[in-house]
Amino acid sequence: MVRKVHRNVRRHPLTHKSQYCTLVGSLRNMQYYELKFLCLSVLEISVFSMVSKEITRHVVDYISTLAWKNKMIVQSFHHSTFPEQSSTIEHYRNLGLLLKRCTLLLPTKERLKFIFTNVMLVSLQTLIAGWDELECHRVFNFLCDVTNLLQKIEAVITAKPGVWYQELQLRLFCRQVLLDPWSNQPECQFWLIQLLKPWPMVSQAHLLFILFGPLFSLQAGTLGWQDLVDRGQPHSALWDLARAILLLFGKLTVKGWTTDSMLAILEELIVIPQPWHVENVARLLVLCGSSLCYTVLVSKALKGRLLEISRLIVYIILVCEKDGYHMKWAVKLVQQICKVYSTAPERFCFIREVENMFSEITRDETFQTLCILLDSSARFHTKFLHMFLK
């Protein structure tokens, strides 16, 4: 930076003593601040930048240099120990704070341009903390522009499931940059809705699976698309997906988002890439909790899908037995569904269908599952009769 000023001096000779004094003063000033900054940590520089406009300008000049970028930004995220990884994450959080503080006086668009020109790996959470929703929309649009995010999403969700490299790349970017850093639900809801909103329901379901579906193997970098079709999966495989669904159901105030639209997305989700094994559908509903599980079953009941409800209920009872949930919960769920039917013959028909489904599934299951199914049936009917006798 000093040499550049000297070249300018040769092209434009100094003719007045005052000009010379001003130049020498500015050179000393810049050198002083550069030496001062070398002694400070990133966090300390961020605090120093708020002292005055002049110091802010010097900080901006300093962090715009290639030497500073190479020194402060090129840090690997691949560490062998957890403390090293935590230290790197904290470093980028402090970088985000520095960039936020030294651009406070700039309009949102100019702030974003400066920040993402200088460093792409800052903590987005730190950077936009306290910004209103309109500014966050601008951040999302800016991110989409500089990363071609929407085009990348479209390429993945319009392809057949199983394009493992693109799917995992999209999942890691969206989860690590936009979704996982937020500890508060409203912020995470906002970013998830921004990601889903531009697409039709089938594509929204597809994208939800890519972002939160089970991984077949993290080392191989593939999603467990076929696992959910072929066999029952443990609750750990479906937990992230359930959490995302609950997150969306809690944000139905957004224009165009209703309970019916969310149920439609869920219906699309459980047939990607083909209809799931019923145990996985039941487990997902159990993980989503009483309210959502009841809403889904009532919706099917009102549409006359008695056979489907009966099968789901039997597998919900099986999941309760396998995963250690209280059977009383399943009994109360069946009682609530009974109330949807207005006449005694309809309620009798519903109960009879559930019992027939128990028999049908018992004949189809393997011996190991059969034993669990018989135990679950005994526990369910014990609780069911006990409630009636009370």
PDB file of C-alpha atoms in Angstrom, residues 98-334:
ATOM      1  CA  LEU A  98     -15.953  -7.782  12.486  1.00  0.00           C
ATOM      2  CA  LEU A  99     -17.537  -7.478   9.040  1.00  0.00           C
ATOM      3  CA  LYS A 100     -20.905  -6.626  10.572  1.00  0.00           C
ATOM      4  CA  ARG A 101     -19.483  -3.860  12.758  1.00  0.00           C
ATOM      5  CA  CYS A 102     -17.231  -2.201  10.187  1.00  0.00           C
ATOM      6  CA  THR A 103     -20.077  -2.006   7.615  1.00  0.00           C
ATOM      7  CA  LEU A 104     -22.764  -0.675   9.964  1.00  0.00           C
ATOM      8  CA  LEU A 105     -23.132   2.609   8.069  1.00  0.00           C
ATOM      9  CA  LEU A 106     -23.559   1.024   4.631  1.00  0.00           C
ATOM     10  CA  PRO A 107     -26.924   0.141   3.005  1.00  0.00           C
ATOM     11  CA  THR A 108     -27.827  -3.563   3.195  1.00  0.00           C
ATOM     12  CA  LYS A 109     -26.970  -4.328  -0.425  1.00  0.00           C
ATOM     13  CA  GLU A 110     -23.540  -2.668  -0.228  1.00  0.00           C
ATOM     14  CA  ARG A 111     -22.810  -4.369   3.098  1.00  0.00           C
ATOM     15  CA  LEU A 112     -23.556  -7.777   1.611  1.00  0.00           C
ATOM     16  CA  LYS A 113     -21.483  -7.089  -1.487  1.00  0.00           C
ATOM     17  CA  PHE A 114     -18.467  -6.046   0.594  1.00  0.00           C
ATOM     18  CA  ILE A 115     -18.804  -8.960   3.020  1.00  0.00           C
ATOM     19  CA  PHE A 116     -19.203 -11.678   0.427  1.00  0.00           C
ATOM     20  CA  THR A 117     -16.485 -10.189  -1.773  1.00  0.00           C
ATOM     21  CA  ASN A 118     -14.031 -10.376   1.111  1.00  0.00           C
ATOM     22  CA  VAL A 119     -15.061 -13.594   2.841  1.00  0.00           C
ATOM     23  CA  MET A 120     -17.748 -16.196   2.097  1.00  0.00           C
ATOM     24  CA  LEU A 121     -17.267 -18.362   5.195  1.00  0.00           C
ATOM     25  CA  VAL A 122     -18.325 -15.971   7.944  1.00  0.00           C
ATOM     26  CA  SER A 123     -21.012 -17.016  10.385  1.00  0.00           C
ATOM     27  CA  LEU A 124     -24.301 -15.916   8.792  1.00  0.00           C
ATOM     28  CA  GLN A 125     -25.962 -16.189  12.200  1.00  0.00           C
ATOM     29  CA  THR A 126     -23.567 -13.613  13.692  1.00  0.00           C
ATOM     30  CA  LEU A 127     -23.713 -11.403  10.632  1.00  0.00           C
ATOM     31  CA  ILE A 128     -27.492 -10.855  10.476  1.00  0.00           C
ATOM     32  CA  ALA A 129     -28.429 -11.162  14.149  1.00  0.00           C
ATOM     33  CA  GLY A 130     -31.023  -8.472  14.908  1.00  0.00           C
ATOM     34  CA  TRP A 131     -31.849  -7.731  11.255  1.00  0.00           C
ATOM     35  CA  ASP A 132     -35.538  -7.432  10.393  1.00  0.00           C
ATOM     36  CA  GLU A 133     -37.339  -9.847   8.051  1.00  0.00           C
ATOM     37  CA  LEU A 134     -37.109  -7.575   5.007  1.00  0.00           C
ATOM     38  CA  GLU A 135     -33.322  -7.368   5.341  1.00  0.00           C
ATOM     39  CA  CYS A 136     -33.151 -11.162   5.782  1.00  0.00           C
ATOM     40  CA  HIS A 137     -35.119 -11.551   2.533  1.00  0.00           C
ATOM     41  CA  ARG A 138     -32.483  -9.391   0.842  1.00  0.00           C
ATOM     42  CA  VAL A 139     -29.744 -11.573   2.314  1.00  0.00           C
ATOM     43  CA  PHE A 140     -31.442 -14.711   0.968  1.00  0.00           C
ATOM     44  CA  ASN A 141     -31.864 -13.177  -2.497  1.00  0.00           C
ATOM     45  CA  PHE A 142     -28.232 -12.044  -2.473  1.00  0.00           C
ATOM     46  CA  LEU A 143     -27.048 -15.524  -1.450  1.00  0.00           C
ATOM     47  CA  CYS A 144     -29.103 -17.047  -4.249  1.00  0.00           C
ATOM     48  CA  ASP A 145     -27.514 -14.659  -6.748  1.00  0.00           C
ATOM     49  CA  VAL A 146     -23.894 -15.202  -5.719  1.00  0.00           C
ATOM     50  CA  THR A 147     -24.160 -18.997  -5.264  1.00  0.00           C
ATOM     51  CA  ASN A 148     -26.782 -19.851  -7.960  1.00  0.00           C
ATOM     52  CA  LEU A 149     -28.597 -21.660  -5.139  1.00  0.00           C
ATOM     53  CA  LEU A 150     -32.051 -21.825  -6.763  1.00  0.00           C
ATOM     54  CA  GLN A 151     -30.605 -23.180 -10.011  1.00  0.00           C
ATOM     55  CA  LYS A 152     -28.709 -25.851  -8.072  1.00  0.00           C
ATOM     56  CA  ILE A 153     -31.845 -26.803  -6.128  1.00  0.00           C
ATOM     57  CA  GLU A 154     -33.848 -27.054  -9.336  1.00  0.00           C
ATOM     58  CA  ALA A 155     -31.217 -29.302 -10.941  1.00  0.00           C
ATOM     59  CA  VAL A 156     -31.336 -31.682  -7.958  1.00  0.00           C
ATOM     60  CA  ILE A 157     -35.095 -31.837  -7.328  1.00  0.00           C
ATOM     61  CA  THR A 158     -35.955 -32.347 -10.999  1.00  0.00           C
ATOM     62  CA  ALA A 159     -33.483 -35.239 -11.306  1.00  0.00           C
ATOM     63  CA  LYS A 160     -34.233 -38.801 -10.209  1.00  0.00           C
ATOM     64  CA  PRO A 161     -33.433 -39.506  -6.548  1.00  0.00           C
ATOM     65  CA  GLY A 162     -29.943 -40.864  -6.045  1.00  0.00           C
ATOM     66  CA  VAL A 163     -27.711 -38.237  -7.702  1.00  0.00           C
ATOM     67  CA  TRP A 164     -25.575 -38.578  -4.601  1.00  0.00           C
ATOM     68  CA  TYR A 165     -22.866 -35.927  -5.089  1.00  0.00           C
ATOM     69  CA  GLN A 166     -25.229 -33.040  -5.937  1.00  0.00           C
ATOM     70  CA  GLU A 167     -27.721 -34.104  -3.247  1.00  0.00           C
ATOM     71  CA  LEU A 168     -25.101 -34.205  -0.499  1.00  0.00           C
ATOM     72  CA  GLN A 169     -23.487 -30.947  -1.646  1.00  0.00           C
ATOM     73  CA  LEU A 170     -26.857 -29.164  -1.520  1.00  0.00           C
ATOM     74  CA  ARG A 171     -27.715 -30.721   1.853  1.00  0.00           C
ATOM     75  CA  LEU A 172     -24.409 -29.693   3.462  1.00  0.00           C
ATOM     76  CA  PHE A 173     -24.576 -26.103   2.185  1.00  0.00           C
ATOM     77  CA  CYS A 174     -28.193 -25.513   3.223  1.00  0.00           C
ATOM     78  CA  ARG A 175     -27.849 -27.238   6.591  1.00  0.00           C
ATOM     79  CA  GLN A 176     -24.492 -25.769   7.634  1.00  0.00           C
ATOM     80  CA  VAL A 177     -24.974 -22.231   6.296  1.00  0.00           C
ATOM     81  CA  LEU A 178     -28.724 -21.556   6.514  1.00  0.00           C
ATOM     82  CA  LEU A 179     -30.463 -24.007   8.871  1.00  0.00           C
ATOM     83  CA  ASP A 180     -28.391 -25.695  11.584  1.00  0.00           C
ATOM     84  CA  PRO A 181     -26.625 -22.609  13.036  1.00  0.00           C
ATOM     85  CA  TRP A 182     -29.899 -21.220  14.427  1.00  0.00           C
ATOM     86  CA  SER A 183     -30.797 -22.204  17.978  1.00  0.00           C
ATOM     87  CA  ASN A 184     -34.144 -20.361  17.840  1.00  0.00           C
ATOM     88  CA  GLN A 185     -37.016 -21.911  15.890  1.00  0.00           C
ATOM     89  CA  PRO A 186     -38.374 -18.731  14.210  1.00  0.00           C
ATOM     90  CA  GLU A 187     -35.077 -18.048  12.408  1.00  0.00           C
ATOM     91  CA  CYS A 188     -34.730 -21.652  11.263  1.00  0.00           C
ATOM     92  CA  GLN A 189     -38.382 -21.594  10.102  1.00  0.00           C
ATOM     93  CA  PHE A 190     -37.697 -18.472   8.059  1.00  0.00           C
ATOM     94  CA  TRP A 191     -34.754 -19.973   6.141  1.00  0.00           C
ATOM     95  CA  LEU A 192     -36.461 -23.328   5.601  1.00  0.00           C
ATOM     96  CA  ILE A 193     -39.569 -21.632   4.210  1.00  0.00           C
ATOM     97  CA  GLN A 194     -37.429 -19.486   1.891  1.00  0.00           C
ATOM     98  CA  LEU A 195     -35.847 -22.651   0.515  1.00  0.00           C
ATOM     99  CA  LEU A 196     -39.186 -24.424  -0.019  1.00  0.00           C
ATOM    100  CA  LYS A 197     -41.478 -21.601  -1.170  1.00  0.00           C
ATOM    101  CA  PRO A 198     -40.400 -21.278  -4.826  1.00  0.00           C
ATOM    102  CA  TRP A 199     -41.277 -24.901  -5.661  1.00  0.00           C
ATOM    103  CA  PRO A 200     -44.459 -26.974  -6.210  1.00  0.00           C
ATOM    104  CA  MET A 201     -45.491 -29.406  -3.453  1.00  0.00           C
ATOM    105  CA  VAL A 202     -43.908 -32.500  -5.020  1.00  0.00           C
ATOM    106  CA  SER A 203     -40.583 -30.673  -5.271  1.00  0.00           C
ATOM    107  CA  GLN A 204     -40.937 -29.301  -1.731  1.00  0.00           C
ATOM    108  CA  ALA A 205     -41.304 -32.873  -0.447  1.00  0.00           C
ATOM    109  CA  HIS A 206     -38.300 -33.944  -2.530  1.00  0.00           C
ATOM    110  CA  LEU A 207     -36.198 -31.073  -1.146  1.00  0.00           C
ATOM    111  CA  LEU A 208     -37.281 -31.824   2.452  1.00  0.00           C
ATOM    112  CA  PHE A 209     -36.022 -35.386   2.051  1.00  0.00           C
ATOM    113  CA  ILE A 210     -32.695 -34.211   0.605  1.00  0.00           C
ATOM    114  CA  LEU A 211     -32.192 -31.770   3.482  1.00  0.00           C
ATOM    115  CA  PHE A 212     -33.387 -33.915   6.387  1.00  0.00           C
ATOM    116  CA  GLY A 213     -33.819 -37.497   5.191  1.00  0.00           C
ATOM    117  CA  PRO A 214     -31.702 -40.367   6.571  1.00  0.00           C
ATOM    118  CA  LEU A 215     -28.185 -40.843   5.269  1.00  0.00           C
ATOM    119  CA  PHE A 216     -27.408 -44.338   4.054  1.00  0.00           C
ATOM    120  CA  SER A 217     -23.722 -43.643   4.633  1.00  0.00           C
ATOM    121  CA  LEU A 218     -22.040 -40.351   5.494  1.00  0.00           C
ATOM    122  CA  GLN A 219     -18.710 -41.729   4.232  1.00  0.00           C
ATOM    123  CA  ALA A 220     -20.246 -42.771   0.908  1.00  0.00           C
ATOM    124  CA  GLY A 221     -22.279 -39.555   0.853  1.00  0.00           C
ATOM    125  CA  THR A 222     -25.597 -41.118  -0.149  1.00  0.00           C
ATOM    126  CA  LEU A 223     -29.149 -40.618   1.069  1.00  0.00           C
ATOM    127  CA  GLY A 224     -31.203 -43.591   2.249  1.00  0.00           C
ATOM    128  CA  TRP A 225     -33.936 -43.258  -0.388  1.00  0.00           C
ATOM    129  CA  GLN A 226     -34.504 -46.998  -0.847  1.00  0.00           C
ATOM    130  CA  ASP A 227     -34.054 -47.917   2.831  1.00  0.00           C
ATOM    131  CA  LEU A 228     -37.383 -46.300   3.727  1.00  0.00           C
ATOM    132  CA  VAL A 229     -39.105 -48.303   1.001  1.00  0.00           C
ATOM    133  CA  ASP A 230     -37.589 -51.706   1.740  1.00  0.00           C
ATOM    134  CA  ARG A 231     -37.599 -52.034   5.522  1.00  0.00           C
ATOM    135  CA  GLY A 232     -38.394 -50.355   8.843  1.00  0.00           C
ATOM    136  CA  GLN A 233     -35.794 -47.830  10.004  1.00  0.00           C
ATOM    137  CA  PRO A 234     -34.872 -46.800  13.580  1.00  0.00           C
ATOM    138  CA  HIS A 235     -36.284 -43.588  15.019  1.00  0.00           C
ATOM    139  CA  SER A 236     -32.833 -41.929  14.750  1.00  0.00           C
ATOM    140  CA  ALA A 237     -33.070 -42.160  10.937  1.00  0.00           C
ATOM    141  CA  LEU A 238     -36.340 -40.200  10.890  1.00  0.00           C
ATOM    142  CA  TRP A 239     -35.802 -37.743  13.717  1.00  0.00           C
ATOM    143  CA  ASP A 240     -34.404 -34.854  11.602  1.00  0.00           C
ATOM    144  CA  LEU A 241     -37.259 -35.222   9.121  1.00  0.00           C
ATOM    145  CA  ALA A 242     -39.857 -35.171  11.920  1.00  0.00           C
ATOM    146  CA  ARG A 243     -38.245 -32.083  13.436  1.00  0.00           C
ATOM    147  CA  ALA A 244     -38.379 -30.255  10.099  1.00  0.00           C
ATOM    148  CA  ILE A 245     -42.061 -31.161   9.593  1.00  0.00           C
ATOM    149  CA  LEU A 246     -42.940 -29.899  13.078  1.00  0.00           C
ATOM    150  CA  LEU A 247     -41.017 -26.712  12.321  1.00  0.00           C
ATOM    151  CA  LEU A 248     -43.154 -26.120   9.241  1.00  0.00           C
ATOM    152  CA  PHE A 249     -46.438 -26.955  10.968  1.00  0.00           C
ATOM    153  CA  GLY A 250     -45.642 -24.302  13.546  1.00  0.00           C
ATOM    154  CA  LYS A 251     -45.485 -21.585  10.841  1.00  0.00           C
ATOM    155  CA  LEU A 252     -48.873 -21.696   9.161  1.00  0.00           C
ATOM    156  CA  THR A 253     -49.283 -17.898   9.284  1.00  0.00           C
ATOM    157  CA  VAL A 254     -47.232 -17.554   6.093  1.00  0.00           C
ATOM    158  CA  LYS A 255     -49.348 -16.680   3.062  1.00  0.00           C
ATOM    159  CA  GLY A 256     -50.211 -19.793   1.066  1.00  0.00           C
ATOM    160  CA  TRP A 257     -49.245 -22.203   3.859  1.00  0.00           C
ATOM    161  CA  THR A 258     -52.199 -24.061   5.393  1.00  0.00           C
ATOM    162  CA  THR A 259     -52.746 -27.326   7.255  1.00  0.00           C
ATOM    163  CA  ASP A 260     -54.068 -28.865   4.023  1.00  0.00           C
ATOM    164  CA  SER A 261     -50.994 -27.818   2.044  1.00  0.00           C
ATOM    165  CA  MET A 262     -48.702 -29.210   4.738  1.00  0.00           C
ATOM    166  CA  LEU A 263     -50.622 -32.510   4.760  1.00  0.00           C
ATOM    167  CA  ALA A 264     -50.274 -32.617   0.975  1.00  0.00           C
ATOM    168  CA  ILE A 265     -46.485 -32.188   1.270  1.00  0.00           C
ATOM    169  CA  LEU A 266     -46.404 -34.996   3.834  1.00  0.00           C
ATOM    170  CA  GLU A 267     -48.414 -37.250   1.503  1.00  0.00           C
ATOM    171  CA  GLU A 268     -45.899 -36.573  -1.275  1.00  0.00           C
ATOM    172  CA  LEU A 269     -42.955 -37.154   1.055  1.00  0.00           C
ATOM    173  CA  ILE A 270     -43.948 -40.706   2.064  1.00  0.00           C
ATOM    174  CA  VAL A 271     -44.057 -41.922  -1.541  1.00  0.00           C
ATOM    175  CA  ILE A 272     -40.554 -40.703  -2.537  1.00  0.00           C
ATOM    176  CA  PRO A 273     -39.042 -42.496  -4.421  1.00  0.00           C
ATOM    177  CA  GLN A 274     -41.794 -45.143  -3.949  1.00  0.00           C
ATOM    178  CA  PRO A 275     -44.368 -45.727  -1.178  1.00  0.00           C
ATOM    179  CA  TRP A 276     -42.527 -46.177   2.118  1.00  0.00           C
ATOM    180  CA  HIS A 277     -42.710 -49.247   4.303  1.00  0.00           C
ATOM    181  CA  VAL A 278     -45.749 -48.574   6.528  1.00  0.00           C
ATOM    182  CA  GLU A 279     -43.680 -48.929   9.705  1.00  0.00           C
ATOM    183  CA  ASN A 280     -41.570 -45.923   8.628  1.00  0.00           C
ATOM    184  CA  VAL A 281     -44.680 -43.821   7.976  1.00  0.00           C
ATOM    185  CA  ALA A 282     -46.042 -44.800  11.404  1.00  0.00           C
ATOM    186  CA  ARG A 283     -42.735 -44.046  13.118  1.00  0.00           C
ATOM    187  CA  LEU A 284     -42.529 -40.626  11.444  1.00  0.00           C
ATOM    188  CA  LEU A 285     -46.051 -39.790  12.678  1.00  0.00           C
ATOM    189  CA  VAL A 286     -45.228 -40.938  16.217  1.00  0.00           C
ATOM    190  CA  LEU A 287     -42.094 -38.772  16.230  1.00  0.00           C
ATOM    191  CA  CYS A 288     -44.163 -35.803  15.026  1.00  0.00           C
ATOM    192  CA  GLY A 289     -46.347 -36.078  18.137  1.00  0.00           C
ATOM    193  CA  SER A 290     -50.034 -36.381  19.059  1.00  0.00           C
ATOM    194  CA  SER A 291     -51.375 -33.276  17.343  1.00  0.00           C
ATOM    195  CA  LEU A 292     -49.906 -33.909  13.897  1.00  0.00           C
ATOM    196  CA  CYS A 293     -50.520 -37.669  14.070  1.00  0.00           C
ATOM    197  CA  TYR A 294     -54.186 -37.044  14.921  1.00  0.00           C
ATOM    198  CA  THR A 295     -54.525 -34.418  12.157  1.00  0.00           C
ATOM    199  CA  VAL A 296     -53.156 -36.833   9.536  1.00  0.00           C
ATOM    200  CA  LEU A 297     -55.400 -39.731  10.606  1.00  0.00           C
ATOM    201  CA  VAL A 298     -58.527 -37.568  10.865  1.00  0.00           C
ATOM    202  CA  SER A 299     -57.862 -36.179   7.389  1.00  0.00           C
ATOM    203  CA  LYS A 300     -57.761 -39.734   6.030  1.00  0.00           C
ATOM    204  CA  ALA A 301     -60.885 -40.696   8.007  1.00  0.00           C
ATOM    205  CA  LEU A 302     -62.880 -37.805   6.557  1.00  0.00           C
ATOM    206  CA  LYS A 303     -61.849 -38.925   3.071  1.00  0.00           C
ATOM    207  CA  GLY A 304     -63.117 -42.451   3.748  1.00  0.00           C
ATOM    208  CA  ARG A 305     -59.686 -44.114   3.647  1.00  0.00           C
ATOM    209  CA  LEU A 306     -60.591 -46.655   6.340  1.00  0.00           C
ATOM    210  CA  LEU A 307     -58.253 -49.434   5.185  1.00  0.00           C
ATOM    211  CA  GLU A 308     -55.257 -47.081   5.157  1.00  0.00           C
ATOM    212  CA  ILE A 309     -56.065 -45.706   8.631  1.00  0.00           C
ATOM    213  CA  SER A 310     -56.418 -49.205  10.069  1.00  0.00           C
ATOM    214  CA  ARG A 311     -53.059 -50.315   8.694  1.00  0.00           C
ATOM    215  CA  LEU A 312     -51.375 -47.163   9.983  1.00  0.00           C
ATOM    216  CA  ILE A 313     -52.896 -47.572  13.455  1.00  0.00           C
ATOM    217  CA  VAL A 314     -51.686 -51.165  13.745  1.00  0.00           C
ATOM    218  CA  TYR A 315     -48.154 -50.065  12.803  1.00  0.00           C
ATOM    219  CA  ILE A 316     -48.353 -47.114  15.208  1.00  0.00           C
ATOM    220  CA  ILE A 317     -49.167 -49.627  17.956  1.00  0.00           C
ATOM    221  CA  LEU A 318     -46.229 -51.774  16.790  1.00  0.00           C
ATOM    222  CA  VAL A 319     -43.884 -48.745  16.866  1.00  0.00           C
ATOM    223  CA  CYS A 320     -45.048 -47.867  20.393  1.00  0.00           C
ATOM    224  CA  GLU A 321     -44.137 -51.388  21.520  1.00  0.00           C
ATOM    225  CA  LYS A 322     -40.770 -51.432  19.719  1.00  0.00           C
ATOM    226  CA  ASP A 323     -39.638 -47.927  20.702  1.00  0.00           C
ATOM    227  CA  GLY A 324     -40.912 -47.965  24.289  1.00  0.00           C
ATOM    228  CA  TYR A 325     -43.809 -45.490  24.095  1.00  0.00           C
ATOM    229  CA  HIS A 326     -46.779 -45.821  26.484  1.00  0.00           C
ATOM    230  CA  MET A 327     -49.522 -47.875  24.902  1.00  0.00           C
ATOM    231  CA  LYS A 328     -52.033 -45.567  26.590  1.00  0.00           C
ATOM    232  CA  TRP A 329     -51.066 -42.936  23.995  1.00  0.00           C
ATOM    233  CA  ALA A 330     -52.094 -45.230  21.105  1.00  0.00           C
ATOM    234  CA  VAL A 331     -55.374 -46.108  22.844  1.00  0.00           C
ATOM    235  CA  LYS A 332     -56.259 -42.421  23.289  1.00  0.00           C
ATOM    236  CA  LEU A 333     -55.442 -41.827  19.629  1.00  0.00           C
ATOM    237  CA  VAL A 334     -57.880 -44.584  18.565  1.00  0.00           C
TER     238      VAL A 334
END
